[in-house]
mmCIF file of C-alpha atoms in Angstrom:
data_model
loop_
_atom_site.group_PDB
_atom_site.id
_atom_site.type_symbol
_atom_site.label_atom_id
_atom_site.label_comp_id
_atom_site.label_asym_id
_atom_site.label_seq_id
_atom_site.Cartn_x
_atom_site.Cartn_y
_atom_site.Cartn_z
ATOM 1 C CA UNK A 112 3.450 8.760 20.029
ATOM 2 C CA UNK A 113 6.443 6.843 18.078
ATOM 3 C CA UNK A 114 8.415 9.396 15.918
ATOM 4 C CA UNK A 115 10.175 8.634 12.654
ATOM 5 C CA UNK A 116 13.736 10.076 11.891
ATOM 6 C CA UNK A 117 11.426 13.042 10.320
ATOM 7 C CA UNK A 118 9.468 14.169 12.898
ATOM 8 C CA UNK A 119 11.315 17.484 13.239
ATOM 9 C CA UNK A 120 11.521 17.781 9.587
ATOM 10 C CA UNK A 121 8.420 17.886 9.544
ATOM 11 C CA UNK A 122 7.706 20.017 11.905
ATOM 12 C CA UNK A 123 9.992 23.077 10.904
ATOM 13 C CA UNK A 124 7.826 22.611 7.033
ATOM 14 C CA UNK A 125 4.745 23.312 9.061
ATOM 15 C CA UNK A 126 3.287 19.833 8.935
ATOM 16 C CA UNK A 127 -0.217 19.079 10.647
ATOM 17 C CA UNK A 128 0.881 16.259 13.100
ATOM 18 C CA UNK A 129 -1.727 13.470 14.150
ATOM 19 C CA UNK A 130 -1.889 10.509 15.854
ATOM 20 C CA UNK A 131 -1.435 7.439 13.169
ATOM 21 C CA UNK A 132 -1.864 4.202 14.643
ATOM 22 C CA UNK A 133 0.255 5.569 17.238
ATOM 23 C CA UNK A 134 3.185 7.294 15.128
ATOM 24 C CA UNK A 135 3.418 10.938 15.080
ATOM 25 C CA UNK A 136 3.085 11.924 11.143
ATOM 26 C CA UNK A 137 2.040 14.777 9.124
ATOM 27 C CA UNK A 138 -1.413 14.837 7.462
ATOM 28 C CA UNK A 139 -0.839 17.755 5.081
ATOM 29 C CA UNK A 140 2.152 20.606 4.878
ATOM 30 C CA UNK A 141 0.045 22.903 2.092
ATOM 31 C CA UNK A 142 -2.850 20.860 1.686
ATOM 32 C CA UNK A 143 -4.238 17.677 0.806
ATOM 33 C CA UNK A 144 -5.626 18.682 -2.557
ATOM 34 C CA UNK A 145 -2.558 20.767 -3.440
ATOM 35 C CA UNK A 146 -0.412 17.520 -2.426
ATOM 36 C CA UNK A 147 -2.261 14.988 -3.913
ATOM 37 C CA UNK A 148 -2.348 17.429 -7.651
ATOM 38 C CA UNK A 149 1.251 17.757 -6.937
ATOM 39 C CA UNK A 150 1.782 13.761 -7.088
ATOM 40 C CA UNK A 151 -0.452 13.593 -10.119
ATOM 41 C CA UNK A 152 0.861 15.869 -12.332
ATOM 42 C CA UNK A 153 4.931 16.523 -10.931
ATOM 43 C CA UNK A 154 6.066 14.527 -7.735
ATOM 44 C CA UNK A 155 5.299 14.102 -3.907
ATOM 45 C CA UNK A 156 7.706 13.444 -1.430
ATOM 46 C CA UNK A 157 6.343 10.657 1.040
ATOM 47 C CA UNK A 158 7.729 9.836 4.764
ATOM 48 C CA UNK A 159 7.631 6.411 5.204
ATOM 49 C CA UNK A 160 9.268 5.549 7.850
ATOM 50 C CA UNK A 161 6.644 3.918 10.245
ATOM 51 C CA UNK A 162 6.105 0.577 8.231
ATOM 52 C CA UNK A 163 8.058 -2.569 9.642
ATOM 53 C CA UNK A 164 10.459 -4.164 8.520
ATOM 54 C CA UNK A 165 11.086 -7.694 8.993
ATOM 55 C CA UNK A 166 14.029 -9.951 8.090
ATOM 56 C CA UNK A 167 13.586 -13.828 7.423
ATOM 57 C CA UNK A 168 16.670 -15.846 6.267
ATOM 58 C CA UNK A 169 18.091 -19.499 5.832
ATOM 59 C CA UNK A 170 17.957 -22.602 3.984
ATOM 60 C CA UNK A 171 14.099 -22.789 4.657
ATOM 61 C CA UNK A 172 13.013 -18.902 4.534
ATOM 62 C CA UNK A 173 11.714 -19.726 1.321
ATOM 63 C CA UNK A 174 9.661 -22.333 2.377
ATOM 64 C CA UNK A 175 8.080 -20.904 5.244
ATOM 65 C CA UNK A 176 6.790 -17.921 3.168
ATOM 66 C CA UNK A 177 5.326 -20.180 0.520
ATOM 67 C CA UNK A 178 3.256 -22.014 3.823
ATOM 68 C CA UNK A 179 2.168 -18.128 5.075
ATOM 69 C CA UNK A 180 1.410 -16.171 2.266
ATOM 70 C CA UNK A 181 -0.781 -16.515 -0.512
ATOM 71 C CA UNK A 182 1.104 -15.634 -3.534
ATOM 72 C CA UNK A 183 3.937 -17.562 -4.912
ATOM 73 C CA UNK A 184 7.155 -16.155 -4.121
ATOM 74 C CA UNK A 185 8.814 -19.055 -5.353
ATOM 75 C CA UNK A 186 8.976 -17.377 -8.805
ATOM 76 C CA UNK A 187 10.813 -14.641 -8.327
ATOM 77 C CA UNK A 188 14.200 -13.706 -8.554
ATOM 78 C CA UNK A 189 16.586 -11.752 -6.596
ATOM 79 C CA UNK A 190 16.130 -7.938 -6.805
ATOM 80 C CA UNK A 191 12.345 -8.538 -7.501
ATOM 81 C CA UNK A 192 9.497 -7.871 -5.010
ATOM 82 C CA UNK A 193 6.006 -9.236 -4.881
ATOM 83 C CA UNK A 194 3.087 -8.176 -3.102
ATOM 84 C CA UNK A 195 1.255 -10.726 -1.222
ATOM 85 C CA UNK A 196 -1.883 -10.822 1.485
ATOM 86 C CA UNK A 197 -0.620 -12.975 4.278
ATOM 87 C CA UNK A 198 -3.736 -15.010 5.763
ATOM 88 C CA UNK A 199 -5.574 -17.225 9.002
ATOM 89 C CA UNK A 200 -6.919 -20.370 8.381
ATOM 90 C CA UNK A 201 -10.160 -18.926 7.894
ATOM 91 C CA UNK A 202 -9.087 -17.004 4.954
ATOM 92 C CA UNK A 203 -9.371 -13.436 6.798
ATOM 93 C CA UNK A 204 -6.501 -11.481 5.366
ATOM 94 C CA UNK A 205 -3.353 -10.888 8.886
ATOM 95 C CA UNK A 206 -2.074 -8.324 6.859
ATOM 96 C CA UNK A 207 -0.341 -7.675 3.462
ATOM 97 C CA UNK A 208 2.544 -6.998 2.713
ATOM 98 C CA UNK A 209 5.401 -6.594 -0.003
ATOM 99 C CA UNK A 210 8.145 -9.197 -0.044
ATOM 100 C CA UNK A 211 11.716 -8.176 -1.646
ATOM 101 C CA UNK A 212 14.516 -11.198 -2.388
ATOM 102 C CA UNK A 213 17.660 -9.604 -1.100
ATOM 103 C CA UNK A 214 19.276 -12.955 -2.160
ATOM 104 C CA UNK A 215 18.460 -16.571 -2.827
ATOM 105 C CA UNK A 216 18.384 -17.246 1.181
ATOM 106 C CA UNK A 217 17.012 -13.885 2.256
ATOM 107 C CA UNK A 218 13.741 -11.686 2.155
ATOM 108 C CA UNK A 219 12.529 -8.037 3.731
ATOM 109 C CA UNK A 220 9.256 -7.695 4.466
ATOM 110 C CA UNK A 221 7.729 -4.231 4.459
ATOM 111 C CA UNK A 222 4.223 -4.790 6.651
ATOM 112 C CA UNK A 223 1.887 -2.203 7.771
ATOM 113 C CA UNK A 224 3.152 0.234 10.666
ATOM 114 C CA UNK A 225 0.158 -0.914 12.618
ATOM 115 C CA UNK A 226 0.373 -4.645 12.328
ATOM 116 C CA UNK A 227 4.625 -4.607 12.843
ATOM 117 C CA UNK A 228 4.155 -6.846 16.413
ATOM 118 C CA UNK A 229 1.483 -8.774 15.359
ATOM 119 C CA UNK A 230 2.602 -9.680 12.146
ATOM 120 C CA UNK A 231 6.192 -10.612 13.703
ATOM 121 C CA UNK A 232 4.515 -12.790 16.564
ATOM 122 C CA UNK A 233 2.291 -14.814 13.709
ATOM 123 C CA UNK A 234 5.531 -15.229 11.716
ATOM 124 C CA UNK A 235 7.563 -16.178 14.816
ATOM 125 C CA UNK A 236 4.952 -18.992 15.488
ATOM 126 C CA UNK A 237 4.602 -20.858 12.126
ATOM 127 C CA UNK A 238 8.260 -20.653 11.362
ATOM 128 C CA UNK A 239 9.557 -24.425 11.070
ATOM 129 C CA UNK A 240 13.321 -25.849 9.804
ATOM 130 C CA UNK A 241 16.218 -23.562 9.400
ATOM 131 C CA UNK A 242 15.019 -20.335 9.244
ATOM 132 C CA UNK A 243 16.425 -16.725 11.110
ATOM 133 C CA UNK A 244 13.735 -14.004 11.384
ATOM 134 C CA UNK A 245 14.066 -10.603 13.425
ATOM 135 C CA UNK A 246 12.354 -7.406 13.105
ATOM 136 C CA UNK A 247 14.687 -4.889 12.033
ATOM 137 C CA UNK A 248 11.902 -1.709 11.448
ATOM 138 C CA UNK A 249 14.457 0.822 14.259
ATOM 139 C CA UNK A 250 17.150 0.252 11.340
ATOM 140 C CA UNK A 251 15.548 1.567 8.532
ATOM 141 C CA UNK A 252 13.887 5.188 7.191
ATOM 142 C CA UNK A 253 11.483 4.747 3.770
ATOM 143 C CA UNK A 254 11.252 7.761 1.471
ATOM 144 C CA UNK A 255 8.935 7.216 -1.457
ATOM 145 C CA UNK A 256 9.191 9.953 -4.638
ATOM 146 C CA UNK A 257 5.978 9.140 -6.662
ATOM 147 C CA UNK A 258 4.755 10.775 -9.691
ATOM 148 C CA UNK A 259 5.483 11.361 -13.660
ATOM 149 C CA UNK A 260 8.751 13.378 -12.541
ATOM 150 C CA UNK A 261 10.178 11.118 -9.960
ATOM 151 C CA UNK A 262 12.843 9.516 -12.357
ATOM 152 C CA UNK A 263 13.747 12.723 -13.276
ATOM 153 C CA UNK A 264 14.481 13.838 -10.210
ATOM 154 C CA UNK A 265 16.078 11.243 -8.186
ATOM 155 C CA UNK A 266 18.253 10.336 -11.136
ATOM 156 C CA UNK A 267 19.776 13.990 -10.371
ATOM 157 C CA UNK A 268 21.219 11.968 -7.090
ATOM 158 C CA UNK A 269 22.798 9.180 -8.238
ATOM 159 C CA UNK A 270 24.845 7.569 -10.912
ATOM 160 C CA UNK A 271 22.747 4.529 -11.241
ATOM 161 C CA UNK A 272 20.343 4.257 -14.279
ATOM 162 C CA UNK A 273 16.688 4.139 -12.977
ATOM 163 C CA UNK A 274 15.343 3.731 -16.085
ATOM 164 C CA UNK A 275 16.525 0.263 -16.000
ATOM 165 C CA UNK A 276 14.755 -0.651 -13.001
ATOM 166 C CA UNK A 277 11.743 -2.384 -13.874
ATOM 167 C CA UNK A 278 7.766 -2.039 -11.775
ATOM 168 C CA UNK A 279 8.258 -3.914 -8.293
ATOM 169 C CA UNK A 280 12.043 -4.686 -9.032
ATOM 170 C CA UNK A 281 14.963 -3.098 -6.773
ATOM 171 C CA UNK A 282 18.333 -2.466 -7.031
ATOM 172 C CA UNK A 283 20.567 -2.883 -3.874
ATOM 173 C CA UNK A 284 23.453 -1.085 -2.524
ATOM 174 C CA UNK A 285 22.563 2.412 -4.624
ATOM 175 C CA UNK A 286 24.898 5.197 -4.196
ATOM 176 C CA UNK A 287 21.912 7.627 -4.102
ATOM 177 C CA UNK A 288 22.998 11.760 -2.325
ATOM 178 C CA UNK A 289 25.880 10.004 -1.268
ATOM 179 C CA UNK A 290 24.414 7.110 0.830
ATOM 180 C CA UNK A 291 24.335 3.174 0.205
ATOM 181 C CA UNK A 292 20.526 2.553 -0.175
ATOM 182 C CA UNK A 293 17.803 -0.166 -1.851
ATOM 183 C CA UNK A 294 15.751 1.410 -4.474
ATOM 184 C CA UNK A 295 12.419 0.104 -5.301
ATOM 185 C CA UNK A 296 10.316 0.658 -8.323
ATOM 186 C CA UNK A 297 6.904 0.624 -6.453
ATOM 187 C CA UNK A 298 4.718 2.601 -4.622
ATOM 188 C CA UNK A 299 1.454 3.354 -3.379
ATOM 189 C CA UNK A 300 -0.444 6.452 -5.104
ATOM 190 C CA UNK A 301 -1.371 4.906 -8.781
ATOM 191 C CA UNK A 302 1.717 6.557 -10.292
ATOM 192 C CA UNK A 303 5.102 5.699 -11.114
ATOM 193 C CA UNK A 304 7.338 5.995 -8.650
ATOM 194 C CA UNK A 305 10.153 4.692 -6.041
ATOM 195 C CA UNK A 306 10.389 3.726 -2.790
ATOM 196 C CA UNK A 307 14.169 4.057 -0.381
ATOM 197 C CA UNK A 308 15.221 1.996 2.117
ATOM 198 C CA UNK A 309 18.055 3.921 3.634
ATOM 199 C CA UNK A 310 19.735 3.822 7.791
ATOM 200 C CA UNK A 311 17.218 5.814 9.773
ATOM 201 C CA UNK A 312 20.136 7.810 10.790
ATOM 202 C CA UNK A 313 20.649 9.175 7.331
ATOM 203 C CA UNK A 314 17.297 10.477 6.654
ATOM 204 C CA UNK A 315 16.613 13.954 7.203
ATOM 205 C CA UNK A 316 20.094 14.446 5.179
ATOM 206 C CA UNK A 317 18.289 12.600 2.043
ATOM 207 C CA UNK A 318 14.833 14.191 2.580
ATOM 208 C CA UNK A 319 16.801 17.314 2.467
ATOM 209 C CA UNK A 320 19.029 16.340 -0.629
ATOM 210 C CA UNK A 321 15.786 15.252 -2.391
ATOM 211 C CA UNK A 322 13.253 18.509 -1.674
ATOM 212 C CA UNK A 323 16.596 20.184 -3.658
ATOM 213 C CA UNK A 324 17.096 17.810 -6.181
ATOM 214 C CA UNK A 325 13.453 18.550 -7.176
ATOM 215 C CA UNK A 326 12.365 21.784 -6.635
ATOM 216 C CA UNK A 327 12.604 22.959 -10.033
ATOM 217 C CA UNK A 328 10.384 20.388 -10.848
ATOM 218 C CA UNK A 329 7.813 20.779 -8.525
ATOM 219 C CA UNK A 330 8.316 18.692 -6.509
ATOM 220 C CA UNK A 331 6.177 18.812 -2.795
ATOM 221 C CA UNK A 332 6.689 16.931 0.522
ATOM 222 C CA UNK A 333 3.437 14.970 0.719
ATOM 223 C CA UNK A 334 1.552 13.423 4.410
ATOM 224 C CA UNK A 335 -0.785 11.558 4.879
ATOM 225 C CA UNK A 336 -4.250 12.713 3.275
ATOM 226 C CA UNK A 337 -2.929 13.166 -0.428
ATOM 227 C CA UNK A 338 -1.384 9.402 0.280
ATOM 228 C CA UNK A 339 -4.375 8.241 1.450
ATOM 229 C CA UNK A 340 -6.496 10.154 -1.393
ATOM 230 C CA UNK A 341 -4.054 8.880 -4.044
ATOM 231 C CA UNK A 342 -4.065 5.288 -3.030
ATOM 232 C CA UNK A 343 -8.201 5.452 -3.250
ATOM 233 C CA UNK A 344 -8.442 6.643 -6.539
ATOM 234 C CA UNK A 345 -6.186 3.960 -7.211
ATOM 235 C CA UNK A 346 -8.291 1.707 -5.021
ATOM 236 C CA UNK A 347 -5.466 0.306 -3.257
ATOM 237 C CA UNK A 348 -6.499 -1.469 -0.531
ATOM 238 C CA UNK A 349 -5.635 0.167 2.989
ATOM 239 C CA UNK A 350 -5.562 -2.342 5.959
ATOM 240 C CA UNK A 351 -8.498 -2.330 8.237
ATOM 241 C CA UNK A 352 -10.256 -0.746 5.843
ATOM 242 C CA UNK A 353 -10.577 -2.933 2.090
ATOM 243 C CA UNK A 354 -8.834 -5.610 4.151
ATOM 244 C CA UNK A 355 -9.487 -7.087 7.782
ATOM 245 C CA UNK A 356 -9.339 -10.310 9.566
ATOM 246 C CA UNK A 357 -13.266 -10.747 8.509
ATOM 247 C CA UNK A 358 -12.101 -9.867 4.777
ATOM 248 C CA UNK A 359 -10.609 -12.292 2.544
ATOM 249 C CA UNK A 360 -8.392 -11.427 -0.164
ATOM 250 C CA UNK A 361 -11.019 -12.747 -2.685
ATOM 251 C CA UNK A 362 -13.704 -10.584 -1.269
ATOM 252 C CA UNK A 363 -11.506 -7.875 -1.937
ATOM 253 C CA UNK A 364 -10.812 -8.870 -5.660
ATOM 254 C CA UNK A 365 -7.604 -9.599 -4.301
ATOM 255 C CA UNK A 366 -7.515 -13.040 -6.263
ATOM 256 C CA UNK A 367 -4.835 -12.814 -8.784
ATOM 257 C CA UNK A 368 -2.447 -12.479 -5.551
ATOM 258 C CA UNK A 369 -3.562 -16.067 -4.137
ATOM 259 C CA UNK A 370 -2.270 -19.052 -6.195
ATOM 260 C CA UNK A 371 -4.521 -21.666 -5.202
ATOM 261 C CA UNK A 372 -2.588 -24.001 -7.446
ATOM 262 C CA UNK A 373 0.243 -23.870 -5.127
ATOM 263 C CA UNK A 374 1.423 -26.643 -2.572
ATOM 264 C CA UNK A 375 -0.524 -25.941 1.023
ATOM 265 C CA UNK A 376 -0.510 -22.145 2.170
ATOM 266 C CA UNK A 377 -2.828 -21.367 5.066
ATOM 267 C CA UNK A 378 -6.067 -20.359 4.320
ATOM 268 C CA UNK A 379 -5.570 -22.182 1.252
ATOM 269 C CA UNK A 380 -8.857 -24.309 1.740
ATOM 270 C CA UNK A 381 -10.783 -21.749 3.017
ATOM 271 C CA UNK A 382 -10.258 -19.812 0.230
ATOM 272 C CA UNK A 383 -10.519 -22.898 -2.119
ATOM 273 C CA UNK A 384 -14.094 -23.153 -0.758
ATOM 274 C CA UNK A 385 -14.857 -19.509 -1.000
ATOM 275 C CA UNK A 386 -13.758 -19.530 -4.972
ATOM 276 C CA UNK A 387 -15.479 -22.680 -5.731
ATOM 277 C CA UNK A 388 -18.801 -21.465 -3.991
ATOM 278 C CA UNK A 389 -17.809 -17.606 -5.117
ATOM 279 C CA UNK A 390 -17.681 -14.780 -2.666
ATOM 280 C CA UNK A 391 -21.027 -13.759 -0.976
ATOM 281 C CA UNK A 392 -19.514 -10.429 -0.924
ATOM 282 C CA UNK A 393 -17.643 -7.957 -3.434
ATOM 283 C CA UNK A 394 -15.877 -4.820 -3.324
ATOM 284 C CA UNK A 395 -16.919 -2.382 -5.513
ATOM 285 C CA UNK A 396 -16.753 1.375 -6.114
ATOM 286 C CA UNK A 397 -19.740 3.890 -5.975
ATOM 287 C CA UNK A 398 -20.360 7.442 -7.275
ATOM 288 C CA UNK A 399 -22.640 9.433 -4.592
ATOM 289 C CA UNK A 400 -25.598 10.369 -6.802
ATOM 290 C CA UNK A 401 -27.091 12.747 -3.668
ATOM 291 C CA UNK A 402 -24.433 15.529 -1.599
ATOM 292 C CA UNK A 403 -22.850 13.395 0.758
ATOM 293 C CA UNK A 404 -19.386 12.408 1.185
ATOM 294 C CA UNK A 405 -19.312 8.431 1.589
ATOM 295 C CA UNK A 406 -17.076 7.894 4.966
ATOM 296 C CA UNK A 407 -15.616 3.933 6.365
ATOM 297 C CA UNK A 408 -18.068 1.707 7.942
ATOM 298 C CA UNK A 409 -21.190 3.409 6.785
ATOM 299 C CA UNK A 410 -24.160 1.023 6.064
ATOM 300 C CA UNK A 411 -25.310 0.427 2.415
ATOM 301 C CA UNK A 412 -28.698 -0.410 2.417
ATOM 302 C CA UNK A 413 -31.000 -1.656 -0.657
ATOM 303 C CA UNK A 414 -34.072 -0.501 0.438
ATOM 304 C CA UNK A 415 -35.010 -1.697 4.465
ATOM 305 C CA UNK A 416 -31.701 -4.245 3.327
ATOM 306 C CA UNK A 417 -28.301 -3.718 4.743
ATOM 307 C CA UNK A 418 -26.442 -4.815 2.092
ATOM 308 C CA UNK A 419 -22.823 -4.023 2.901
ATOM 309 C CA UNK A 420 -20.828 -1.468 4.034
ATOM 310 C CA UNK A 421 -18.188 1.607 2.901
ATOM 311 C CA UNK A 422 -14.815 0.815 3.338
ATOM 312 C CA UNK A 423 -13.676 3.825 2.359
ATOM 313 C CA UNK A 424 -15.053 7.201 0.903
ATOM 314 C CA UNK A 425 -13.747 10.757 -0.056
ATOM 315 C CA UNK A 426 -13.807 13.421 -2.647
ATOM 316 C CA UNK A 427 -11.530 12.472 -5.631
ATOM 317 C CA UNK A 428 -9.329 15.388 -6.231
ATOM 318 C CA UNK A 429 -8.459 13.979 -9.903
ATOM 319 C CA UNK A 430 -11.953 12.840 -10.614
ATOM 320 C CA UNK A 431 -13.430 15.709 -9.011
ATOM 321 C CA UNK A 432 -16.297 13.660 -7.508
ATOM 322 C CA UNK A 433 -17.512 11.979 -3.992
ATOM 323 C CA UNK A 434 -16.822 8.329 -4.587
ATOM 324 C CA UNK A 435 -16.382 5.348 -2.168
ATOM 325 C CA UNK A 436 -15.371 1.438 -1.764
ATOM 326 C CA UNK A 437 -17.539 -0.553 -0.295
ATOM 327 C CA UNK A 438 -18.132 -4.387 0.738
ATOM 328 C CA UNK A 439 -21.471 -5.280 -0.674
ATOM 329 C CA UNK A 440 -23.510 -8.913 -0.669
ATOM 330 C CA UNK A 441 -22.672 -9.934 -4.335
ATOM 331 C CA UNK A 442 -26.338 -9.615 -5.327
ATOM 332 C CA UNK A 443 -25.983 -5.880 -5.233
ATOM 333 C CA UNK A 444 -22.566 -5.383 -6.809
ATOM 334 C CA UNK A 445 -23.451 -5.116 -10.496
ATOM 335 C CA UNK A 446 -22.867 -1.837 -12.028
ATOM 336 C CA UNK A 447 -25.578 0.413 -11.996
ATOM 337 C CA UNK A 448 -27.057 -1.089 -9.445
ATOM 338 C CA UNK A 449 -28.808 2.105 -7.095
ATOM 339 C CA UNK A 450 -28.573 1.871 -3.399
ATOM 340 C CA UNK A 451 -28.511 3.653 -0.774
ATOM 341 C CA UNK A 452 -25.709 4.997 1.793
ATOM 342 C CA UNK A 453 -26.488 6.152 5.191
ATOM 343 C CA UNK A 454 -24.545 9.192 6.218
ATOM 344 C CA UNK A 455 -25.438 10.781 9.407
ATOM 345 C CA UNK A 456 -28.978 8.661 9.788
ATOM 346 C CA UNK A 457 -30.133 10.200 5.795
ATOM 347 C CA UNK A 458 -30.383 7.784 2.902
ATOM 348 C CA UNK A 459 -27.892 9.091 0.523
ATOM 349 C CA UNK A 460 -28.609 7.897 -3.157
ATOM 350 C CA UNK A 461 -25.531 6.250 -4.783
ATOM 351 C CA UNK A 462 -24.666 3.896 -7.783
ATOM 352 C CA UNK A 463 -22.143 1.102 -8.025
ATOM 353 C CA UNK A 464 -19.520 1.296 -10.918
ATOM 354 C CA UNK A 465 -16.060 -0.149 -11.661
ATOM 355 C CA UNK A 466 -12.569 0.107 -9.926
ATOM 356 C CA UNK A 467 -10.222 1.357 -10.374
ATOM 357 C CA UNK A 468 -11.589 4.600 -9.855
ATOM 358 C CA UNK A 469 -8.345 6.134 -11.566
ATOM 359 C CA UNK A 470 -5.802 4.127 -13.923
ATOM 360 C CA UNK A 471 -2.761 5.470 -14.795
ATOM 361 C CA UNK A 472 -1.312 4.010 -18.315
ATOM 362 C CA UNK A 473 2.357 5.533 -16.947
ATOM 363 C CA UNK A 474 5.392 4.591 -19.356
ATOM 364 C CA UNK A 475 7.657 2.122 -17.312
ATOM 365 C CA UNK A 476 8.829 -1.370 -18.233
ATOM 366 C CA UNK A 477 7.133 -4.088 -16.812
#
């Protein structure tokens, strides 16, 4: 297994290592309940590292991520980042990913750990005019601090006013514990928080400097599970789970991150085709109605009827209930609509209600 710069960090705090699409990473250090509360109502500190990085420059960088992505990154400006799914002709989601402009002629994008090679290759292919690209994921660590306390905290660390840094905007060049740095307001656990981009080399020194900085506030180191808890309750959509090469991003509800009204993009007319006809399927959340915790890939079923399918399912720590995602035909996706989900062979009664599951009115600038 791939390590990050953390590994041993995390071994010497006791964290349960698995096998994450091939990266060595802790699931919990206390536990997943106690991390995930600890995010919620203080801070969590998150080890990153794994997801690519990828580098696209030139006269014509722009360009070529207006033809391979579906959002319009032509609107932003530099120091602002924009999450986008990237697509195949067929409208099945590649991967997605968040874009940051570093400058008028240069982008980083941040794609799943996972998808790093195949992402680059696809990229690599479609790139046309003057355009430099290179996967640069060995040169970076990510740290994320997320929760109501992570201002706080990493403001102890650095001279720069955070405050002033608006939801998915960055500053560059940070002097953050000492070390040059990009600092991004966004995150991935439905509360407010930042994500660094820092030299690999530097990292266990700033995971260090930051468990100090907030301690008194209670602030926990954070793996995997409570990320992956906070993110559904958030119903942020997780890669091979909400989102697939057999998903689109409209499927997903997805669509305010597609600008059909924007000059050619592939999968643009697939997608076209699927909006004007509407989705035969929807994502949607359910609360289990019988004991059963909801798990990915288990059949929904309307009767005899397979009707969809769980993306993902597990008990809500903040909501305190067994919920679940799940891809369902679009005649079954109203709310309140009763249906059943088989876990291990037993219908399981659930019903279908709204997403997000958990909305967090947080007080940041937008």
């Amino acid at each position: 297994m791939k390590q990050t710069p953390l590994y041993e960090r995390h071994v010497a705090l006791g964290g349960k290592i698995v096998d994450f699409g091939g990266w060595a990473l802790p699931i919990q250090y206390q536990g997943i309940i106690e991390e995930h509360e600890a995010v919620r109502g203080a801070a969590g500190l998150f080890d990153v590292s794994h997801m690519g990085e990828l580098l696209l420059q030139g006269p014509d960088a722009l360009d070529n991520l207006q033809h391979l992505l579906t959002n319009d990154v032509g609107r932003t400006v530099i120091d602002q980042a924009v999450y986008s799914p990237m697509c195949a002709e067929d409208g099945g989601v590649i991967d997605d990913l968040l874009v940051y402009r570093l400058s008028g002629q240069t982008w980083l994008l941040v794609v799943n750990a996972a998808n790093t090679e195949q992402d680059a290759a696809w990229i690599a292919a479609h790139l046309t005019g003057d355009a430099q690209f290179a996967d640069v994921s060995a040169e970076y660590a990510q740290l994320a601090v997320q929760g109501p306390r992570a201002e706080r905290i990493l403001q102890r660390l650095t001279d720069e006013d955070l405050s002033g840094i608006r939801f998915y905007h960055f500053r560059q060049h940070v002097c953050c514990a000492g070390q040059d740095m990009l600092i991004s307001r966004t995150g991935y656990t439905g509360e407010d928080g930042f994500e660094l981009y820092l030299p690999a080399a530097e990292a266990p020194r700033i995971w260090e400097r930051l468990l100090e900085a907030g301690r008194a506030d209670g602030l926990l180191p954070a793996g995997l599970g409570a990320r992956d808890t906070l993110r559904f309750e958030a119903a942020l959509p997780l890669y091979g789970h909400e989102l697939a090469r057999d998903i689109s991003p409209l499927e997903a509800g997805l669509g305010r991150f597609v600008k059909l009204d924007k000059p050619d993009f592939i999968g643009r007319e697939a997608l076209l085709r699927q909006r004007e006809s509407g989705p035969t399927r929807k994502l949607v959340g359910l609360e289990m109605i019988g004991r059963g915790v909801a798990r990915g890939h288990y059949e929904v079923r309307q009767g005899e009827r397979a009707v969809g399918f769980v993306t993902s399912g597990s008990f809500a720590p903040t909501i305190r209930k067994n919920l679940a995602m799940a891809l369902l035909a679009a005649d079954q996706a109203a709310d309140g609509t009763e249906l059943d989900v088989v876990i291990r062979d037993k219908s399981v009664k659930a019903r279908v209600i709204g997403l997000p599951f958990y909305n967090k009115k947080y007080a940041i600038k937008h």
